[in-house]
């Protein structure tokens, strides 16, 4: 099959055999999205070597004998695969299993390929009402839903989402399903204009510089400076949600977090079932975030676009 | 009166008039302690200019007409003075009032002096059972008690306190009043030996390097590298308490906090009443932490000792 291969920060298109792991399903990838984490992996984050890609929708082609009912179904898949035996797997699922693999991120082939192997226990069937172009967003929508599991948010909670990129605009829409006061803070006029068409309130950093008054600030900037900006906007005893996985060390002034007794919450993967419900009822508009669809051999243009634009998808069909 | 004056990172002993503020009490300082924040102020933290010092015990000498019952009483004092009118003061006290002053830290003269002016509403009478040498620790013990207000700690919570300095050894003892599993992690053989005599379990960083298994890790190292160390020791979805107010920016790798969904809790001032109760019932041994008592004119030796040893006190009597 065709697949993108990352090694030492270089991406190449390769023709390689597909390997369905024992006891797992083979999913033929229909659409797969580029996320900020992929761009970090390309820069060497986590020493990644292999096929990246973890946001995808596809159709199950093969399954082990106990899971044949999945064959032919249109699916998305949660990305953490645990050992199933440790205290972490038993208590709260595979997300923090010490020996977990993660699709396209950690010791497991990803979805920038024609096929990907995942256990049936990670699959979620996509309802008919959700198109492929929407379903490919389930993983980032789930990551946004994770915030609602970690942080108390009510209708009156004042929320700022820092970052007008693909993840910021998803997070803002998910938090808006609960809070009446969600502000997207960004620097890109085009992206802020799009946010406005989604009905989101927007501001530039300069416009809200004096308002250290937000109950919850989500750093989805993908930049090392995002945390300093978040600490400048959050109220005393407020919450900053960390969503920017930055490779390496960054210069951070953490004393404001102590002086103002801020709580910082690291937030990663989230619930797929909740994300599917949000997409099915149309609470989160994701199709407007698609900036382009590329074929795998156009990967240099695709990654270049992903660095500047919103969601870039690969199609392998 | 005699007082230490800090300006542009220089400390001088000055003879200066004492100014009791309108509506406040004059406290004659008996003993006052040097804390890590004072050492930061001397290095320019918060652009401080004035008399530092915020840990003290003394006797009320003068009071406004409505508070004369305080005269002659032995007291300690909480250090935040709010406006009394804003939503913060109304909701939760003066600690986060935007226009607050803080004794010896922010826009208010401190206790490295013969007298200090504080409102009667900040005073706490010291019970007879508590000596001056113990009472001077109420402020840092209160800061340690603050952790118990912010973070769920039970008998089975596995706690690591990073830092074998004066604050670390106070925090470890306070947390031990609740948890059966408190470990002090430090680098100084003498200080760890003292911790052992206080009945605390101790380890060097090397000895616990492989155990990313603590539910709660408190960074009381006073060093910029403390947070990275804490993130290496905390379990997934655990809590890191930030107690090291470091001046300026520090290089921090925050991605582990996201990958492991760690919660970081900034923690500052705490409840004086709870701290007095802890000291009165002998749950926290503080006298063994006193490394030396100096007079104000010996301040160079005192600050030098405070950088290497445990608690250094000034006596002005």
Coordinates of C-alpha atoms in Angstrom, one line a residue, chain B residues 2 4 13 292-302 312-317:
Chain B
X2 CA 16.1 50.3 62.9
X4 CA 16.4 46.8 56.7
X13 CA 20.3 49.0 57.7
X292 CA 20.5 30.8 63.5
X293 CA 19.2 34.0 65.1
X294 CA 20.8 37.3 64.0
X295 CA 20.5 41.0 64.8
X296 CA 19.4 43.3 62.0
X297 CA 22.9 44.8 61.6
X298 CA 24.3 41.3 60.9
X299 CA 22.0 41.1 57.8
X300 CA 24.8 40.2 55.3
X301 CA 25.6 37.1 57.4
X302 CA 21.9 36.4 58.0
X312 CA 17.2 32.2 59.9
X313 CA 15.6 34.6 62.3
X314 CA 16.2 38.2 63.1
X315 CA 15.7 39.4 66.7
X316 CA 15.2 43.1 67.2
X317 CA 14.8 43.1 71.0

